[in-house]
Amino acid sequence: MGVALERFDVFVVGGGGTGSEVALSLAKRSDLRVGLAERDKLGGECNHYGCIPTKVMLRSERGAESARDVSRFGVHVQGVHVDFPAVIERARRIIQQQSGAGARPFEELGVTVVPQEVRLVGPHRLEAADGTQIEAHRIVLATGTEAIAPPLDGLEGTPYWTNKEAIWSPTEIPESLLVLGSGAIGIEFAQMYARFGSRVTIVESEDRILPSEDADAGAAFLPVLEKEGIQVRVGAQATRAEHSEGAWVMELEGRDPLTAAELLVATGRRPCLAGHDLEAAGVELDGRGYPVADETLRTTGERIWAAGDATGELLFTHVGDYEARVVWGDILGSPRPRDYRVIPRVTFCEPEVASVGLTEEKARDAGRDVATSVVAMEDNERALIEGQTHGMVKLVADRRTGDLLGGHIVGETAGDMIHEVAAAMTSRVPISAMGDMVHAYPTLSESVKWAFIRLAEGYDAPDP
Ligand SMILES: Cc1cc2nc3c(=O)[nH]c(=O)nc-3n(C[C@H](O)[C@H](O)[C@H](O)COP(=O)(O)OP(=O)(O)OC[C@H]3O[C@@H](n4cnc5c(N)ncnc54)[C@H](O)[C@@H]3O)c2cc1C
């Protein structure tokens, strides 16, 4: 291998979106000698097993659903059929468009790509799977996360799906699907497979769906799942899973067992740090197993940074991109402290669930004197016209200081609309000024304006 005895100024471990952004930005902006290792596919989880394939599949699912539903608007379509292999083929094509160039864009900028697993073995030292030794003045861990399954009796060694299998393993739509976990990933797959034709049941141990979102957001979205025939079991503790003869049985504490043809486990992620000699490199981990890192994402290891999902902060591509900028800025001598105050989050279900900043609960936990405003989507004329009235806009502010602390939107295009709230938070625009801003009619964004007006009036609207 060409890199065997070479020394790098910066070596990036992991060629997902984050690691790629670090390597390419350094190569564009400096003369530093940059190397990057990827053991699987350049583009990482987002391109191959996450954002892109799921959003492609969601597009097909939405097409199917709107064709079925369009008779409400006086248009009749007969015989909706989902061609699952064609859906997957489209996902493959789009991934190929995105990352088909492989290592070329890196090499054109002078980045050396090492297409194998590389592990930290000491300060400034790495070792590739083929035994090659690598010396690097600075190292960036952009190693991402992987799906984790709960220690559920009977689960280990069984062919349950994680996000990877849910995209790439089925050749046809399963008759039924159990989804364990109702975070963003669980919800997106649950609605997708239900609309493709599976009978779907969601099992969630917390007392509500989308547990990390504002309670009102989950409550506004739940009726959509129920209307679409998805069974939702919240506060349900799975105690045992059994797979035999191509079928699953899941036992729940104090409830009837559930059965299904397939099981998707979407209960969380863990860092991909196995195999590294972190101790030798001086990288300490926190209680969750992620590297302890300072304001500019320097770990406790000498000149070793962490970025992206590897930090365990907010597991989103745009957060990885942001953290990549923090890291390459620090490496190039322009440190700026990381700040997660205004990070949009979107679950791409339909209607979308989007949020930024603090939930009402987190704001209260932080000791804020909380004021909220809630506007129901059913009061919005555009929502009525579109026939999609489930949802709401909720704003969370500090009553005493007037600071806007968070926003939560459930509605069509919520993932776009949330940026109005994010912009107001970023620029610290007064709440009354946002309410004064003229919004086009009829748009869903008018609900955001009304939420600002109500908040400015100090009026706490009732729950939607
Ligand atoms: C189903 C699903 C849907 C998602 N949808 C969205 C979405 O819509 N929007 C959004 O913002 N986020 C979404 N995400 C999250 C998003 O995919 C991640 O936040 C993003 O991929 C993180 O990028 P990363 O580069 O930090 O990590 P990764 O993309 O995980 O990349 C890390 C890379 O490091 C490589 N690697 C690890 N260890 C080594 C080693 N020792 N040597 C060499 N290579 C190594 C891995 O092979 C991997 O390719 C989704 C995730 C999932 C699972």
JSON list of C-alpha atoms in Angstrom, two decimals, residues 13 67 71 99 156 168 216 246 264 313 345 377 390 405 426 449:
[
{"chain": "A", "resi": 13, "resn": "VAL", "atom": "CA", "xyz": [-10.61, 7.78, 10.44]},
{"chain": "A", "resi": 67, "resn": "ALA", "atom": "CA", "xyz": [-52.63, 7.90, -4.89]},
{"chain": "A", "resi": 71, "resn": "SER", "atom": "CA", "xyz": [-60.25, 10.37, -4.13]},
{"chain": "A", "resi": 99, "resn": "SER", "atom": "CA", "xyz": [-21.21, 8.75, -4.15]},
{"chain": "A", "resi": 156, "resn": "GLU", "atom": "CA", "xyz": [-29.18, -12.30, 20.11]},
{"chain": "A", "resi": 168, "resn": "TRP", "atom": "CA", "xyz": [-31.37, -3.64, 1.73]},
{"chain": "A", "resi": 216, "resn": "ASP", "atom": "CA", "xyz": [-47.14, 17.92, 22.27]},
{"chain": "A", "resi": 246, "resn": "GLY", "atom": "CA", "xyz": [-39.95, -17.27, 9.64]},
{"chain": "A", "resi": 264, "resn": "LEU", "atom": "CA", "xyz": [-37.02, -3.97, 13.15]},
{"chain": "A", "resi": 313, "resn": "GLU", "atom": "CA", "xyz": [-24.05, 14.74, 20.55]},
{"chain": "A", "resi": 345, "resn": "ARG", "atom": "CA", "xyz": [-34.13, 18.10, 13.97]},
{"chain": "A", "resi": 377, "resn": "MET", "atom": "CA", "xyz": [-52.76, 23.26, 12.00]},
{"chain": "A", "resi": 390, "resn": "HIS", "atom": "CA", "xyz": [-53.04, 17.16, 11.71]},
{"chain": "A", "resi": 405, "resn": "LEU", "atom": "CA", "xyz": [-35.85, 28.69, 23.55]},
{"chain": "A", "resi": 426, "resn": "THR", "atom": "CA", "xyz": [-29.86, 32.28, 15.79]},
{"chain": "A", "resi": 449, "resn": "LYS", "atom": "CA", "xyz": [-46.48, 33.75, 12.64]}
]
